[in-house]
Amino acid sequence: LAEMKRHASLARAATITPESVVRWADTQNEAHFAAICRRLLLPGSKIVGSPNLRQLAESALDGKSCVLCLNHRSNLDVPTLFTLLEDQADSDLFRRIVWLAGRKLEEDSGMASLLIQCFNRVIVTPPSWFTAQRTDDELQQARMVNIAAERAVAKLRHEGWIIGLFPSATRIRPGDESTEQAIEQTDSYLRTFQYLLLCNIDGCTLPVSRDHDFVHESPKLDRMVYTFGPVHSTEQWRAEAAARFPDLNQRMASAHAIQEDIEALAPSD
């Protein structure tokens, strides 16, 4: 972390505004971040189904709109994916992803705001942010940020980029099943994409313990397995989700189905 801080730009990221929601990776610290993640990996850590991710990337490069959805274990989910892809010489796949990122990491007072600069991202204001005490001006600005983020995603999805998002919009907290459930707003994103790829993250090297200053959470060794399922036609997948949950509206049906389908990809061993 000290080495990363030394190499990072001295200027902190600009305040989040509607004009600055798209932020491109500063790759100079990628190797250091990967080294942190690699030290936490136990034997058996791997990626399953990476050809499916390559298929999605090729569709994106052909101008198709593509979205990747994963369950969210920790703030190391994204850099650990980069590390495992790099170790199998597939880091080019990772660099095709633009992550939908909550503003909390970007605004964190500690090192987290520097670490996240290693990855392409579009900044959004998550639903949980609006539940806190906010001024009218802050609420208006946050809504404008989200409108700008939607427009940015609409543009990027036809320019060869995969949009990566975590349907739960928060990290899974042990003992709190609600943090595993996809939020209904997920369907608003899904319906604008042609192709959908789901991924299950099994393992956690940075268990949730804090709501800020995330670099002071306690890491642990674990076996990390990322399992990519088949590429779906999003329109067909949403129709099947609605049929699977006929008593729910489309938004709720998609939220339930995406959680089920991601869980079904978990390793059986």
JSON list of C-alpha atoms in Angstrom, two decimals, residues 30-182:
[
{"chain": "A", "resi": 30, "resn": "GLU", "atom": "CA", "xyz": [-2.06, -2.60, -11.29]},
{"chain": "A", "resi": 31, "resn": "ALA", "atom": "CA", "xyz": [0.96, -4.77, -10.55]},
{"chain": "A", "resi": 32, "resn": "HIS", "atom": "CA", "xyz": [1.09, -3.70, -6.90]},
{"chain": "A", "resi": 33, "resn": "PHE", "atom": "CA", "xyz": [-2.63, -4.30, -6.40]},
{"chain": "A", "resi": 34, "resn": "ALA", "atom": "CA", "xyz": [-2.34, -7.71, -8.06]},
{"chain": "A", "resi": 35, "resn": "ALA", "atom": "CA", "xyz": [0.55, -8.57, -5.74]},
{"chain": "A", "resi": 36, "resn": "ILE", "atom": "CA", "xyz": [-1.66, -7.81, -2.71]},
{"chain": "A", "resi": 37, "resn": "CYS", "atom": "CA", "xyz": [-4.44, -10.02, -4.05]},
{"chain": "A", "resi": 38, "resn": "ARG", "atom": "CA", "xyz": [-2.09, -12.82, -5.10]},
{"chain": "A", "resi": 39, "resn": "ARG", "atom": "CA", "xyz": [-0.64, -13.14, -1.59]},
{"chain": "A", "resi": 40, "resn": "LEU", "atom": "CA", "xyz": [-4.12, -13.91, -0.26]},
{"chain": "A", "resi": 41, "resn": "LEU", "atom": "CA", "xyz": [-4.92, -16.71, -2.74]},
{"chain": "A", "resi": 42, "resn": "LEU", "atom": "CA", "xyz": [-4.88, -20.31, -1.54]},
{"chain": "A", "resi": 43, "resn": "PRO", "atom": "CA", "xyz": [-4.14, -23.25, -3.87]},
{"chain": "A", "resi": 44, "resn": "GLY", "atom": "CA", "xyz": [-7.11, -24.09, -6.06]},
{"chain": "A", "resi": 45, "resn": "SER", "atom": "CA", "xyz": [-7.92, -20.44, -6.81]},
{"chain": "A", "resi": 46, "resn": "LYS", "atom": "CA", "xyz": [-8.93, -20.23, -10.45]},
{"chain": "A", "resi": 47, "resn": "ILE", "atom": "CA", "xyz": [-11.28, -19.02, -13.13]},
{"chain": "A", "resi": 48, "resn": "VAL", "atom": "CA", "xyz": [-13.82, -21.44, -14.60]},
{"chain": "A", "resi": 49, "resn": "GLY", "atom": "CA", "xyz": [-15.48, -20.61, -17.90]},
{"chain": "A", "resi": 50, "resn": "SER", "atom": "CA", "xyz": [-13.16, -17.85, -19.10]},
{"chain": "A", "resi": 51, "resn": "PRO", "atom": "CA", "xyz": [-14.03, -18.72, -22.76]},
{"chain": "A", "resi": 52, "resn": "ASN", "atom": "CA", "xyz": [-17.52, -17.44, -21.94]},
{"chain": "A", "resi": 53, "resn": "LEU", "atom": "CA", "xyz": [-16.05, -14.11, -20.86]},
{"chain": "A", "resi": 54, "resn": "ARG", "atom": "CA", "xyz": [-14.03, -13.99, -24.08]},
{"chain": "A", "resi": 55, "resn": "GLN", "atom": "CA", "xyz": [-17.21, -14.70, -26.08]},
{"chain": "A", "resi": 56, "resn": "LEU", "atom": "CA", "xyz": [-18.89, -11.76, -24.34]},
{"chain": "A", "resi": 57, "resn": "ALA", "atom": "CA", "xyz": [-15.90, -9.51, -25.03]},
{"chain": "A", "resi": 58, "resn": "GLU", "atom": "CA", "xyz": [-15.96, -10.45, -28.71]},
{"chain": "A", "resi": 59, "resn": "SER", "atom": "CA", "xyz": [-19.67, -9.64, -28.90]},
{"chain": "A", "resi": 60, "resn": "ALA", "atom": "CA", "xyz": [-18.96, -6.26, -27.28]},
{"chain": "A", "resi": 61, "resn": "LEU", "atom": "CA", "xyz": [-16.24, -5.53, -29.82]},
{"chain": "A", "resi": 62, "resn": "ASP", "atom": "CA", "xyz": [-18.78, -6.35, -32.55]},
{"chain": "A", "resi": 63, "resn": "GLY", "atom": "CA", "xyz": [-20.93, -3.49, -31.23]},
{"chain": "A", "resi": 64, "resn": "LYS", "atom": "CA", "xyz": [-23.35, -5.59, -29.20]},
{"chain": "A", "resi": 65, "resn": "SER", "atom": "CA", "xyz": [-24.38, -4.33, -25.75]},
{"chain": "A", "resi": 66, "resn": "CYS", "atom": "CA", "xyz": [-23.04, -6.70, -23.08]},
{"chain": "A", "resi": 67, "resn": "VAL", "atom": "CA", "xyz": [-23.40, -6.82, -19.30]},
{"chain": "A", "resi": 68, "resn": "LEU", "atom": "CA", "xyz": [-21.57, -8.92, -16.70]},
{"chain": "A", "resi": 69, "resn": "CYS", "atom": "CA", "xyz": [-23.24, -9.57, -13.31]},
{"chain": "A", "resi": 70, "resn": "LEU", "atom": "CA", "xyz": [-21.50, -11.05, -10.27]},
{"chain": "A", "resi": 71, "resn": "ASN", "atom": "CA", "xyz": [-22.26, -11.63, -6.59]},
{"chain": "A", "resi": 72, "resn": "HIS", "atom": "CA", "xyz": [-20.31, -9.26, -4.36]},
{"chain": "A", "resi": 73, "resn": "ARG", "atom": "CA", "xyz": [-18.10, -10.73, -1.64]},
{"chain": "A", "resi": 74, "resn": "SER", "atom": "CA", "xyz": [-15.61, -7.98, -0.87]},
{"chain": "A", "resi": 75, "resn": "ASN", "atom": "CA", "xyz": [-13.80, -4.90, -2.09]},
{"chain": "A", "resi": 76, "resn": "LEU", "atom": "CA", "xyz": [-11.13, -7.22, -3.50]},
{"chain": "A", "resi": 77, "resn": "ASP", "atom": "CA", "xyz": [-13.55, -8.94, -5.90]},
{"chain": "A", "resi": 78, "resn": "VAL", "atom": "CA", "xyz": [-12.56, -6.78, -8.87]},
{"chain": "A", "resi": 79, "resn": "PRO", "atom": "CA", "xyz": [-8.76, -6.71, -8.40]},
{"chain": "A", "resi": 80, "resn": "THR", "atom": "CA", "xyz": [-8.71, -10.45, -7.64]},
{"chain": "A", "resi": 81, "resn": "LEU", "atom": "CA", "xyz": [-10.50, -11.09, -10.94]},
{"chain": "A", "resi": 82, "resn": "PHE", "atom": "CA", "xyz": [-7.80, -9.01, -12.65]},
{"chain": "A", "resi": 83, "resn": "THR", "atom": "CA", "xyz": [-5.09, -10.98, -10.85]},
{"chain": "A", "resi": 84, "resn": "LEU", "atom": "CA", "xyz": [-6.46, -14.40, -11.86]},
{"chain": "A", "resi": 85, "resn": "LEU", "atom": "CA", "xyz": [-7.01, -13.30, -15.46]},
{"chain": "A", "resi": 86, "resn": "GLU", "atom": "CA", "xyz": [-3.49, -11.86, -15.58]},
{"chain": "A", "resi": 87, "resn": "ASP", "atom": "CA", "xyz": [-2.06, -15.14, -14.27]},
{"chain": "A", "resi": 88, "resn": "GLN", "atom": "CA", "xyz": [-3.64, -17.00, -17.17]},
{"chain": "A", "resi": 89, "resn": "ALA", "atom": "CA", "xyz": [-2.59, -14.34, -19.71]},
{"chain": "A", "resi": 90, "resn": "ASP", "atom": "CA", "xyz": [-6.13, -13.03, -20.17]},
{"chain": "A", "resi": 91, "resn": "SER", "atom": "CA", "xyz": [-5.77, -9.56, -18.64]},
{"chain": "A", "resi": 92, "resn": "ASP", "atom": "CA", "xyz": [-6.98, -8.09, -21.95]},
{"chain": "A", "resi": 93, "resn": "LEU", "atom": "CA", "xyz": [-10.43, -9.44, -21.11]},
{"chain": "A", "resi": 94, "resn": "PHE", "atom": "CA", "xyz": [-10.45, -7.58, -17.81]},
{"chain": "A", "resi": 95, "resn": "ARG", "atom": "CA", "xyz": [-9.54, -4.31, -19.49]},
{"chain": "A", "resi": 96, "resn": "ARG", "atom": "CA", "xyz": [-12.67, -4.53, -21.66]},
{"chain": "A", "resi": 97, "resn": "ILE", "atom": "CA", "xyz": [-14.84, -4.11, -18.53]},
{"chain": "A", "resi": 98, "resn": "VAL", "atom": "CA", "xyz": [-16.15, -0.80, -17.22]},
{"chain": "A", "resi": 99, "resn": "TRP", "atom": "CA", "xyz": [-17.46, -1.29, -13.69]},
{"chain": "A", "resi": 100, "resn": "LEU", "atom": "CA", "xyz": [-20.55, 0.35, -12.29]},
{"chain": "A", "resi": 101, "resn": "ALA", "atom": "CA", "xyz": [-19.10, 1.63, -9.01]},
{"chain": "A", "resi": 102, "resn": "GLY", "atom": "CA", "xyz": [-20.81, 3.15, -5.99]},
{"chain": "A", "resi": 103, "resn": "ARG", "atom": "CA", "xyz": [-19.55, 6.57, -4.96]},
{"chain": "A", "resi": 104, "resn": "LYS", "atom": "CA", "xyz": [-18.64, 5.41, -1.43]},
{"chain": "A", "resi": 105, "resn": "LEU", "atom": "CA", "xyz": [-15.31, 3.93, -2.55]},
{"chain": "A", "resi": 106, "resn": "GLU", "atom": "CA", "xyz": [-14.52, 7.01, -4.62]},
{"chain": "A", "resi": 107, "resn": "GLU", "atom": "CA", "xyz": [-15.21, 9.36, -1.72]},
{"chain": "A", "resi": 108, "resn": "ASP", "atom": "CA", "xyz": [-13.52, 7.25, 0.96]},
{"chain": "A", "resi": 109, "resn": "SER", "atom": "CA", "xyz": [-11.09, 9.28, 3.06]},
{"chain": "A", "resi": 110, "resn": "GLY", "atom": "CA", "xyz": [-8.48, 6.51, 3.14]},
{"chain": "A", "resi": 111, "resn": "MET", "atom": "CA", "xyz": [-6.52, 4.63, 0.49]},
{"chain": "A", "resi": 112, "resn": "ALA", "atom": "CA", "xyz": [-9.62, 3.09, -1.11]},
{"chain": "A", "resi": 113, "resn": "SER", "atom": "CA", "xyz": [-10.11, 6.11, -3.34]},
{"chain": "A", "resi": 114, "resn": "LEU", "atom": "CA", "xyz": [-6.58, 5.56, -4.71]},
{"chain": "A", "resi": 115, "resn": "LEU", "atom": "CA", "xyz": [-6.97, 1.80, -5.14]},
{"chain": "A", "resi": 116, "resn": "ILE", "atom": "CA", "xyz": [-10.15, 2.09, -7.17]},
{"chain": "A", "resi": 117, "resn": "GLN", "atom": "CA", "xyz": [-8.33, 4.30, -9.66]},
{"chain": "A", "resi": 118, "resn": "CYS", "atom": "CA", "xyz": [-6.75, 1.13, -11.07]},
{"chain": "A", "resi": 119, "resn": "PHE", "atom": "CA", "xyz": [-9.99, 0.20, -12.84]},
{"chain": "A", "resi": 120, "resn": "ASN", "atom": "CA", "xyz": [-12.38, 1.60, -15.45]},
{"chain": "A", "resi": 121, "resn": "ARG", "atom": "CA", "xyz": [-15.59, 2.71, -13.79]},
{"chain": "A", "resi": 122, "resn": "VAL", "atom": "CA", "xyz": [-18.80, 4.70, -14.05]},
{"chain": "A", "resi": 123, "resn": "ILE", "atom": "CA", "xyz": [-19.74, 6.30, -10.74]},
{"chain": "A", "resi": 124, "resn": "VAL", "atom": "CA", "xyz": [-23.30, 5.96, -9.46]},
{"chain": "A", "resi": 125, "resn": "THR", "atom": "CA", "xyz": [-25.14, 6.95, -6.30]},
{"chain": "A", "resi": 126, "resn": "PRO", "atom": "CA", "xyz": [-26.53, 3.70, -4.83]},
{"chain": "A", "resi": 127, "resn": "PRO", "atom": "CA", "xyz": [-29.99, 3.47, -3.22]},
{"chain": "A", "resi": 128, "resn": "SER", "atom": "CA", "xyz": [-28.44, 3.16, 0.25]},
{"chain": "A", "resi": 129, "resn": "TRP", "atom": "CA", "xyz": [-26.84, 6.61, -0.11]},
{"chain": "A", "resi": 130, "resn": "PHE", "atom": "CA", "xyz": [-30.26, 8.27, -0.28]},
{"chain": "A", "resi": 131, "resn": "THR", "atom": "CA", "xyz": [-31.37, 6.78, 3.05]},
{"chain": "A", "resi": 132, "resn": "ALA", "atom": "CA", "xyz": [-28.93, 8.94, 5.03]},
{"chain": "A", "resi": 133, "resn": "GLN", "atom": "CA", "xyz": [-29.58, 12.53, 6.08]},
{"chain": "A", "resi": 134, "resn": "ARG", "atom": "CA", "xyz": [-28.94, 14.70, 3.01]},
{"chain": "A", "resi": 135, "resn": "THR", "atom": "CA", "xyz": [-29.60, 18.29, 2.03]},
{"chain": "A", "resi": 136, "resn": "ASP", "atom": "CA", "xyz": [-31.89, 19.08, -0.89]},
{"chain": "A", "resi": 137, "resn": "ASP", "atom": "CA", "xyz": [-28.88, 20.22, -2.92]},
{"chain": "A", "resi": 138, "resn": "GLU", "atom": "CA", "xyz": [-27.03, 16.96, -2.21]},
{"chain": "A", "resi": 139, "resn": "LEU", "atom": "CA", "xyz": [-30.04, 14.90, -3.24]},
{"chain": "A", "resi": 140, "resn": "GLN", "atom": "CA", "xyz": [-30.47, 16.88, -6.45]},
{"chain": "A", "resi": 141, "resn": "GLN", "atom": "CA", "xyz": [-26.79, 16.53, -7.29]},
{"chain": "A", "resi": 142, "resn": "ALA", "atom": "CA", "xyz": [-26.89, 12.78, -6.62]},
{"chain": "A", "resi": 143, "resn": "ARG", "atom": "CA", "xyz": [-29.86, 12.34, -8.94]},
{"chain": "A", "resi": 144, "resn": "MET", "atom": "CA", "xyz": [-28.05, 14.30, -11.64]},
{"chain": "A", "resi": 145, "resn": "VAL", "atom": "CA", "xyz": [-25.00, 12.05, -11.18]},
{"chain": "A", "resi": 146, "resn": "ASN", "atom": "CA", "xyz": [-27.17, 8.98, -11.74]},
{"chain": "A", "resi": 147, "resn": "ILE", "atom": "CA", "xyz": [-28.78, 10.45, -14.84]},
{"chain": "A", "resi": 148, "resn": "ALA", "atom": "CA", "xyz": [-25.30, 11.20, -16.21]},
{"chain": "A", "resi": 149, "resn": "ALA", "atom": "CA", "xyz": [-24.20, 7.64, -15.34]},
{"chain": "A", "resi": 150, "resn": "GLU", "atom": "CA", "xyz": [-27.15, 6.16, -17.24]},
{"chain": "A", "resi": 151, "resn": "ARG", "atom": "CA", "xyz": [-26.27, 8.23, -20.29]},
{"chain": "A", "resi": 152, "resn": "ALA", "atom": "CA", "xyz": [-22.62, 7.22, -20.04]},
{"chain": "A", "resi": 153, "resn": "VAL", "atom": "CA", "xyz": [-23.53, 3.53, -19.86]},
{"chain": "A", "resi": 154, "resn": "ALA", "atom": "CA", "xyz": [-25.88, 3.94, -22.83]},
{"chain": "A", "resi": 155, "resn": "LYS", "atom": "CA", "xyz": [-22.96, 5.33, -24.84]},
{"chain": "A", "resi": 156, "resn": "LEU", "atom": "CA", "xyz": [-20.26, 2.91, -23.67]},
{"chain": "A", "resi": 157, "resn": "ARG", "atom": "CA", "xyz": [-22.31, -0.24, -24.20]},
{"chain": "A", "resi": 158, "resn": "HIS", "atom": "CA", "xyz": [-22.10, 0.24, -27.99]},
{"chain": "A", "resi": 159, "resn": "GLU", "atom": "CA", "xyz": [-18.42, 1.21, -28.06]},
{"chain": "A", "resi": 160, "resn": "GLY", "atom": "CA", "xyz": [-16.90, -2.20, -27.37]},
{"chain": "A", "resi": 161, "resn": "TRP", "atom": "CA", "xyz": [-17.11, -2.16, -23.57]},
{"chain": "A", "resi": 162, "resn": "ILE", "atom": "CA", "xyz": [-18.59, -4.73, -21.21]},
{"chain": "A", "resi": 163, "resn": "ILE", "atom": "CA", "xyz": [-20.48, -3.14, -18.31]},
{"chain": "A", "resi": 164, "resn": "GLY", "atom": "CA", "xyz": [-19.76, -4.95, -15.03]},
{"chain": "A", "resi": 165, "resn": "LEU", "atom": "CA", "xyz": [-22.14, -4.67, -12.10]},
{"chain": "A", "resi": 166, "resn": "PHE", "atom": "CA", "xyz": [-23.02, -6.29, -8.79]},
{"chain": "A", "resi": 167, "resn": "PRO", "atom": "CA", "xyz": [-26.82, -6.80, -8.71]},
{"chain": "A", "resi": 168, "resn": "SER", "atom": "CA", "xyz": [-26.98, -6.64, -4.90]},
{"chain": "A", "resi": 169, "resn": "ALA", "atom": "CA", "xyz": [-25.36, -3.15, -4.98]},
{"chain": "A", "resi": 170, "resn": "THR", "atom": "CA", "xyz": [-23.58, -4.02, -1.72]},
{"chain": "A", "resi": 171, "resn": "ARG", "atom": "CA", "xyz": [-21.16, -6.58, -0.33]},
{"chain": "A", "resi": 172, "resn": "ILE", "atom": "CA", "xyz": [-22.55, -9.77, 1.19]},
{"chain": "A", "resi": 173, "resn": "ARG", "atom": "CA", "xyz": [-22.57, -9.53, 4.98]},
{"chain": "A", "resi": 174, "resn": "PRO", "atom": "CA", "xyz": [-22.58, -12.82, 6.92]},
{"chain": "A", "resi": 175, "resn": "GLY", "atom": "CA", "xyz": [-25.87, -13.32, 8.74]},
{"chain": "A", "resi": 176, "resn": "ASP", "atom": "CA", "xyz": [-27.69, -10.71, 6.66]},
{"chain": "A", "resi": 177, "resn": "GLU", "atom": "CA", "xyz": [-29.51, -12.45, 3.81]},
{"chain": "A", "resi": 178, "resn": "SER", "atom": "CA", "xyz": [-30.84, -9.16, 2.48]},
{"chain": "A", "resi": 179, "resn": "THR", "atom": "CA", "xyz": [-27.33, -8.25, 1.28]},
{"chain": "A", "resi": 180, "resn": "GLU", "atom": "CA", "xyz": [-27.38, -11.27, -1.06]},
{"chain": "A", "resi": 181, "resn": "GLN", "atom": "CA", "xyz": [-30.58, -10.19, -2.81]},
{"chain": "A", "resi": 182, "resn": "ALA", "atom": "CA", "xyz": [-30.36, -8.33, -6.10]}
]
